[in-house]
Tab-separated table of N, CA, C and O in Angstrom:
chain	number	residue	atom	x	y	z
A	1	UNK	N	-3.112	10.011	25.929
A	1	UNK	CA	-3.610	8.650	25.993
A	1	UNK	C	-4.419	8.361	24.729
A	1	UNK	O	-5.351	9.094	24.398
A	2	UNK	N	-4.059	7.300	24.038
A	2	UNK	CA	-4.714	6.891	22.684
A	2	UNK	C	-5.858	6.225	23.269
A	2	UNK	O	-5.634	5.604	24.308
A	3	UNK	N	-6.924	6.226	22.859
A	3	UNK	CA	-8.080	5.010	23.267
A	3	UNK	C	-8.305	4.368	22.178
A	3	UNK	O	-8.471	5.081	21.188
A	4	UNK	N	-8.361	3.340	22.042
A	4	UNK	CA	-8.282	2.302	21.235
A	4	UNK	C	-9.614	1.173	21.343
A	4	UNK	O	-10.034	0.947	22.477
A	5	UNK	N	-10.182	0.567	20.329
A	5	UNK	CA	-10.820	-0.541	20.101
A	5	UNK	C	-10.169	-1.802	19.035
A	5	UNK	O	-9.593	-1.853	17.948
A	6	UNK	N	-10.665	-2.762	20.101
A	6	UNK	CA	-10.197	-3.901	19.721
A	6	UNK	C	-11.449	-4.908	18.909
A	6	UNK	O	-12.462	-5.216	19.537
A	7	UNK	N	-11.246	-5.350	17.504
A	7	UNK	CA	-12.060	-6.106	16.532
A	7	UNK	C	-11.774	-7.031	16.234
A	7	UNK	O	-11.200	-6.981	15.146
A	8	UNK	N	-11.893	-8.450	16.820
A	8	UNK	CA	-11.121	-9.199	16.320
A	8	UNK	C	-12.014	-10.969	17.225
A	8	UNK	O	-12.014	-11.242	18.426
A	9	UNK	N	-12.495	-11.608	16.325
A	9	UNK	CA	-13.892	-12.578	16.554
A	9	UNK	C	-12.930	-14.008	16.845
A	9	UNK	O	-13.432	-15.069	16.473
A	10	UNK	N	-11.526	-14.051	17.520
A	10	UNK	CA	-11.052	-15.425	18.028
A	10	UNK	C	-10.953	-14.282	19.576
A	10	UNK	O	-10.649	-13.092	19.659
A	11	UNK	N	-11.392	-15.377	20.722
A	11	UNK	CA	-11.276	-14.870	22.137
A	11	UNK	C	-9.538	-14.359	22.522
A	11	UNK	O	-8.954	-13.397	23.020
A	12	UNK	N	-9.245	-15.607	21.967
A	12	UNK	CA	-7.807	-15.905	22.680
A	12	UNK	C	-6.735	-14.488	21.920
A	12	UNK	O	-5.963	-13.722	22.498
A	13	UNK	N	-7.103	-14.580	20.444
A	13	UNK	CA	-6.162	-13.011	19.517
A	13	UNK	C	-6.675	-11.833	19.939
A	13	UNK	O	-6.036	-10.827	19.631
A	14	UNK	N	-7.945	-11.668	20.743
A	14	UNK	CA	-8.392	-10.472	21.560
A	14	UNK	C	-7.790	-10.094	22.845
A	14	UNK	O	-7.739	-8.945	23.283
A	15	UNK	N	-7.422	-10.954	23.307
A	15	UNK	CA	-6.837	-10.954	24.743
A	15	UNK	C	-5.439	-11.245	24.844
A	15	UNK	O	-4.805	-11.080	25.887
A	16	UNK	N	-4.916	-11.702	23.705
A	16	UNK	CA	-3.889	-11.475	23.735
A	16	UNK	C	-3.307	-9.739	23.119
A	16	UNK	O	-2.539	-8.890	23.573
A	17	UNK	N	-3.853	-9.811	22.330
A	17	UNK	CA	-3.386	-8.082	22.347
A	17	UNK	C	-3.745	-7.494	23.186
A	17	UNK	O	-3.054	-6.659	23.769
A	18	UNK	N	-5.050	-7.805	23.498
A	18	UNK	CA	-5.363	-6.388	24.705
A	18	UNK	C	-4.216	-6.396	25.626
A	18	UNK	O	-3.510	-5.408	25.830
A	19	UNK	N	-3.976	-8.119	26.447
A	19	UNK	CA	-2.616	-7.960	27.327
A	19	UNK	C	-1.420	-7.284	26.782
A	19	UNK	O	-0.836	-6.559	27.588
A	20	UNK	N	-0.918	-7.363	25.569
A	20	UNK	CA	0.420	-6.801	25.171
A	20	UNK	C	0.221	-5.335	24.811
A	20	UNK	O	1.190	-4.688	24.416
A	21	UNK	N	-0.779	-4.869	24.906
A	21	UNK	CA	-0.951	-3.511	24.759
A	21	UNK	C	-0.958	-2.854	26.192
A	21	UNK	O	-0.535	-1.705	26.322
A	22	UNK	N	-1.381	-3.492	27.152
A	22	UNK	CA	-1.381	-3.320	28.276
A	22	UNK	C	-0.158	-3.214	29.210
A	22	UNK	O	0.098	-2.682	30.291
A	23	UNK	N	0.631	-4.151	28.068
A	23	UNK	CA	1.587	-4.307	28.797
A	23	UNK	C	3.056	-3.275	28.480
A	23	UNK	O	3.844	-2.878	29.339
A	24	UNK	N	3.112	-3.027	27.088
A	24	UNK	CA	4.189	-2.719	26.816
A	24	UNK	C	3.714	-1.064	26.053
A	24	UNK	O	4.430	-0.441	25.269
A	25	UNK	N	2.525	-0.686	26.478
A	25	UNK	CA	1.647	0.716	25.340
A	25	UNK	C	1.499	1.239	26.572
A	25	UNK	O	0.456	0.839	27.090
A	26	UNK	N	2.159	2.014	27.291
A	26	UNK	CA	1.391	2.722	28.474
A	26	UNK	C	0.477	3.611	28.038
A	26	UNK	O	-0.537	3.826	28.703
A	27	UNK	N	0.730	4.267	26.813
A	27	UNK	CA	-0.377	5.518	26.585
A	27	UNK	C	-1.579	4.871	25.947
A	27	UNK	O	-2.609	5.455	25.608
A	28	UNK	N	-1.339	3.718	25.840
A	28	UNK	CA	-2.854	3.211	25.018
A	28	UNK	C	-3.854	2.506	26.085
A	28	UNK	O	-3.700	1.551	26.847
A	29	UNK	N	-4.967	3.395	25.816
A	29	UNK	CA	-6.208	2.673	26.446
A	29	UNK	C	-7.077	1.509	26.127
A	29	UNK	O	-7.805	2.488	26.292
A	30	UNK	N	-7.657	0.602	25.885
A	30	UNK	CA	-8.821	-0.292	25.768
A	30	UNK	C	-10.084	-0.447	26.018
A	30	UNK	O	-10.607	-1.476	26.444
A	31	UNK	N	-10.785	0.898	25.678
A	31	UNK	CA	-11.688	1.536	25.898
A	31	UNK	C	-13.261	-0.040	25.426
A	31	UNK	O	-14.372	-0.065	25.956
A	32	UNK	N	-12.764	-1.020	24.404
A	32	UNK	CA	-13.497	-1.728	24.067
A	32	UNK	C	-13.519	-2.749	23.551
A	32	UNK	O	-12.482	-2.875	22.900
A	33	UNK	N	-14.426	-3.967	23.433
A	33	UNK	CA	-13.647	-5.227	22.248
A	33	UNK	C	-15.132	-5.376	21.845
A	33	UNK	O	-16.154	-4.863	22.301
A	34	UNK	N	-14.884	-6.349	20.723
A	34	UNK	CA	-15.647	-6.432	19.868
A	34	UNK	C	-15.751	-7.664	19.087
A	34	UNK	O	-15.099	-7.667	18.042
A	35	UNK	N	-16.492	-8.807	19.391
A	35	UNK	CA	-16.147	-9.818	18.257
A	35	UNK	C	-16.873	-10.239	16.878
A	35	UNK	O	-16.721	-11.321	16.312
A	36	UNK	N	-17.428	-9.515	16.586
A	36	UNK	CA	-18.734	-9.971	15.136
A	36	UNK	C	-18.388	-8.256	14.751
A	36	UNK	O	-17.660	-7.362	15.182
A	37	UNK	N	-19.434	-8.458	13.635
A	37	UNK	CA	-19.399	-7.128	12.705
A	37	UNK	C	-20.541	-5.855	13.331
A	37	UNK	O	-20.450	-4.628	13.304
A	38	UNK	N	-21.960	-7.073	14.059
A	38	UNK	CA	-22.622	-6.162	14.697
A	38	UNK	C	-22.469	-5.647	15.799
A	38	UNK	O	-23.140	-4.673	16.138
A	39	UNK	N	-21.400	-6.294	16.706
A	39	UNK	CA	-20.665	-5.942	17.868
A	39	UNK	C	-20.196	-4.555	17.923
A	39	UNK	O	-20.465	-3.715	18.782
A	40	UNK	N	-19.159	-4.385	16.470
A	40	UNK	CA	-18.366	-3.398	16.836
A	40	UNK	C	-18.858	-2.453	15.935
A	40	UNK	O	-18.120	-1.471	16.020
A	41	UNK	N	-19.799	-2.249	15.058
A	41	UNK	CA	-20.448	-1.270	15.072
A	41	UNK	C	-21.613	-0.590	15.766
A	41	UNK	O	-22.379	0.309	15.420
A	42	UNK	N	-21.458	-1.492	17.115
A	42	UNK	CA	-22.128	-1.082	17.723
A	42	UNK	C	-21.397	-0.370	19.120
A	42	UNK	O	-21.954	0.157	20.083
A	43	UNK	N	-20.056	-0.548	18.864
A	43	UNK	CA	-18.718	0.095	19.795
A	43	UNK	C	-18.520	1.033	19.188
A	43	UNK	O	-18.594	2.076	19.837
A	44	UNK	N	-18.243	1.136	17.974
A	44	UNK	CA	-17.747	2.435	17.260
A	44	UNK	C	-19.052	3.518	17.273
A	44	UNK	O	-18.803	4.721	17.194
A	45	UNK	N	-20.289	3.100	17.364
A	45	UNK	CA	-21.049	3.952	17.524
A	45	UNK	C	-21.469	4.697	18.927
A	45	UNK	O	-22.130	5.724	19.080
A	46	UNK	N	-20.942	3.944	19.772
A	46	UNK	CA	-21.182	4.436	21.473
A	46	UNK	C	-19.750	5.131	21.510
A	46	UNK	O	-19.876	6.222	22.065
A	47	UNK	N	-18.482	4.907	21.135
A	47	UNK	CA	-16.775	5.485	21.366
A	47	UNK	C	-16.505	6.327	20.510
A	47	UNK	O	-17.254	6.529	19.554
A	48	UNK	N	-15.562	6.870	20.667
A	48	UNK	CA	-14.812	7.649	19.553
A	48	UNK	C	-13.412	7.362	19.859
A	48	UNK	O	-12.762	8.147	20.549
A	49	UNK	N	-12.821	6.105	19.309
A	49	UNK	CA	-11.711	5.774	19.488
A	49	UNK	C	-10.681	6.369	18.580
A	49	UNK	O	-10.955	6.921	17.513
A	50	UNK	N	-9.484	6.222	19.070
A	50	UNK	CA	-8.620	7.314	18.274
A	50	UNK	C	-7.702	6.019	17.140
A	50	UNK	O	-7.246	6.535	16.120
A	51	UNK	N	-7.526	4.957	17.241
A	51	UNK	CA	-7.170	3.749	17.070
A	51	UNK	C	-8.542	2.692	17.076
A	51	UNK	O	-9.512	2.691	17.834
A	52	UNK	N	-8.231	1.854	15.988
A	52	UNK	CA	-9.441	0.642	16.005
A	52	UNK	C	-8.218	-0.468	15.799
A	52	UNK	O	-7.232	-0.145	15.136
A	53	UNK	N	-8.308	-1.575	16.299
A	53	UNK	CA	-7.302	-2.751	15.595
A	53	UNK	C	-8.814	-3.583	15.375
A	53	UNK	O	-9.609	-4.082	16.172
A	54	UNK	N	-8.773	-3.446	13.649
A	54	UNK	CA	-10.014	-4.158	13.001
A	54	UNK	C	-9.382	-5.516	12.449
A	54	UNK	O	-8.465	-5.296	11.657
A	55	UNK	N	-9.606	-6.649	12.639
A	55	UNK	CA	-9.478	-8.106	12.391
A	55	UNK	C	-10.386	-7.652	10.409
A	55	UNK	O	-11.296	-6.893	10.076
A	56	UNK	N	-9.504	-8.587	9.656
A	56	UNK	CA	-10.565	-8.232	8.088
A	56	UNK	C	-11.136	-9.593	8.661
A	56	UNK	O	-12.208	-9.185	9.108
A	57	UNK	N	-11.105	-11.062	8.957
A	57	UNK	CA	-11.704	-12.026	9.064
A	57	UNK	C	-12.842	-12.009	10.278
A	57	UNK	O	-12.390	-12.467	11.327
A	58	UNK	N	-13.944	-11.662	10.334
A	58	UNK	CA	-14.828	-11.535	11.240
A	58	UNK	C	-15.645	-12.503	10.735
A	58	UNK	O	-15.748	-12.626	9.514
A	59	UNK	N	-16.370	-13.361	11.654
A	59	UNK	CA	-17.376	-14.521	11.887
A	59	UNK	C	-18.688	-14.297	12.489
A	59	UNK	O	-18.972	-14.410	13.682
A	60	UNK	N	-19.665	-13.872	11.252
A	60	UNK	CA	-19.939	-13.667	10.112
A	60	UNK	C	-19.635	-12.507	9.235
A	60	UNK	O	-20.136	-11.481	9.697
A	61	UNK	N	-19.064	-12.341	8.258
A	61	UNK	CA	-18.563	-11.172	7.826
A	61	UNK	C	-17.159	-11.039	7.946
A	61	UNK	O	-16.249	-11.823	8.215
A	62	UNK	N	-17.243	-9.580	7.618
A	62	UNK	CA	-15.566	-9.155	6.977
A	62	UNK	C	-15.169	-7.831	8.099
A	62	UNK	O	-16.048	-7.309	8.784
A	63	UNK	N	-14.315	-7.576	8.133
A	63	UNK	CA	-14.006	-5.834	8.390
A	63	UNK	C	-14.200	-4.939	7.499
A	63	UNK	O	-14.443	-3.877	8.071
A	64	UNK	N	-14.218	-4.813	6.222
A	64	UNK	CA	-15.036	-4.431	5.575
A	64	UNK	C	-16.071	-4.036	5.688
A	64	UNK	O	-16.477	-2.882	5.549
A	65	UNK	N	-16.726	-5.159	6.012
A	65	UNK	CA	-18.161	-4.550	5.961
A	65	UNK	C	-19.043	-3.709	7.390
A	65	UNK	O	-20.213	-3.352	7.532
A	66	UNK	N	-17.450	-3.609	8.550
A	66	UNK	CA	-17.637	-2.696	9.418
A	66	UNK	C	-17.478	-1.524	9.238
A	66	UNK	O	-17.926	-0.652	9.982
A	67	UNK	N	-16.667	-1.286	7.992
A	67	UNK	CA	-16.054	-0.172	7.413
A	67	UNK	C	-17.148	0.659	6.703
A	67	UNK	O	-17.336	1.875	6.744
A	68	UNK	N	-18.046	-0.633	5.819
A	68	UNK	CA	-18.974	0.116	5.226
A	68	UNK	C	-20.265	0.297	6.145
A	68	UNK	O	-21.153	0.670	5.378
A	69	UNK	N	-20.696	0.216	7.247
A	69	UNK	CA	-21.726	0.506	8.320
A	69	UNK	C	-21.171	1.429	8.402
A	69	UNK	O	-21.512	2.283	9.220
C-alpha cells in the first residue's frame, strides 16, 4: 500500500483526485490533504508518505517553497 499526500490549494482539484485515486489505485492510500504551503508542511512533518502529489501553484506561495521547508 503506497500512502500518499495530497497538495493542492483549489477544493474541487483535491477531491477530485483523491476520488480517482480512490477509485481506480487500490494500493494507494490518502493518508492526507493539504491546501497552503503551511498546511502541508505541516503534513509532511506529522507522515511519512511514500508519494506526495505537490500542486507548484499554492495560494500563498509555490511548491517550491514546500520543497525548500
Amino acid at each position: 500500500m503506497l500512502r500518499t499526500i495530497i497538495i493542492e490549494d483549489e477544493k474541487h482539484s483535491r477531491q477530485t483526485l483523491k476520488s480517482l485515486l480512490e477509485e481506480f489505485c487500490k494500493n494507494v492510500k490518502v493518508i492526507a490533504t493539504a491546501d497552503s504551503v503551511k498546511e502541508a508542511v505541516k503534513v509532511l512533518s506529522i507522515y511519512s508518505p511514500d508519494v506526495v502529489f505537490l500542486d507548484i501553484e499554492l495560494q500563498p506561495g509555490t511548491g517550491f517553497d514546500v520543497l525548500e521547508q
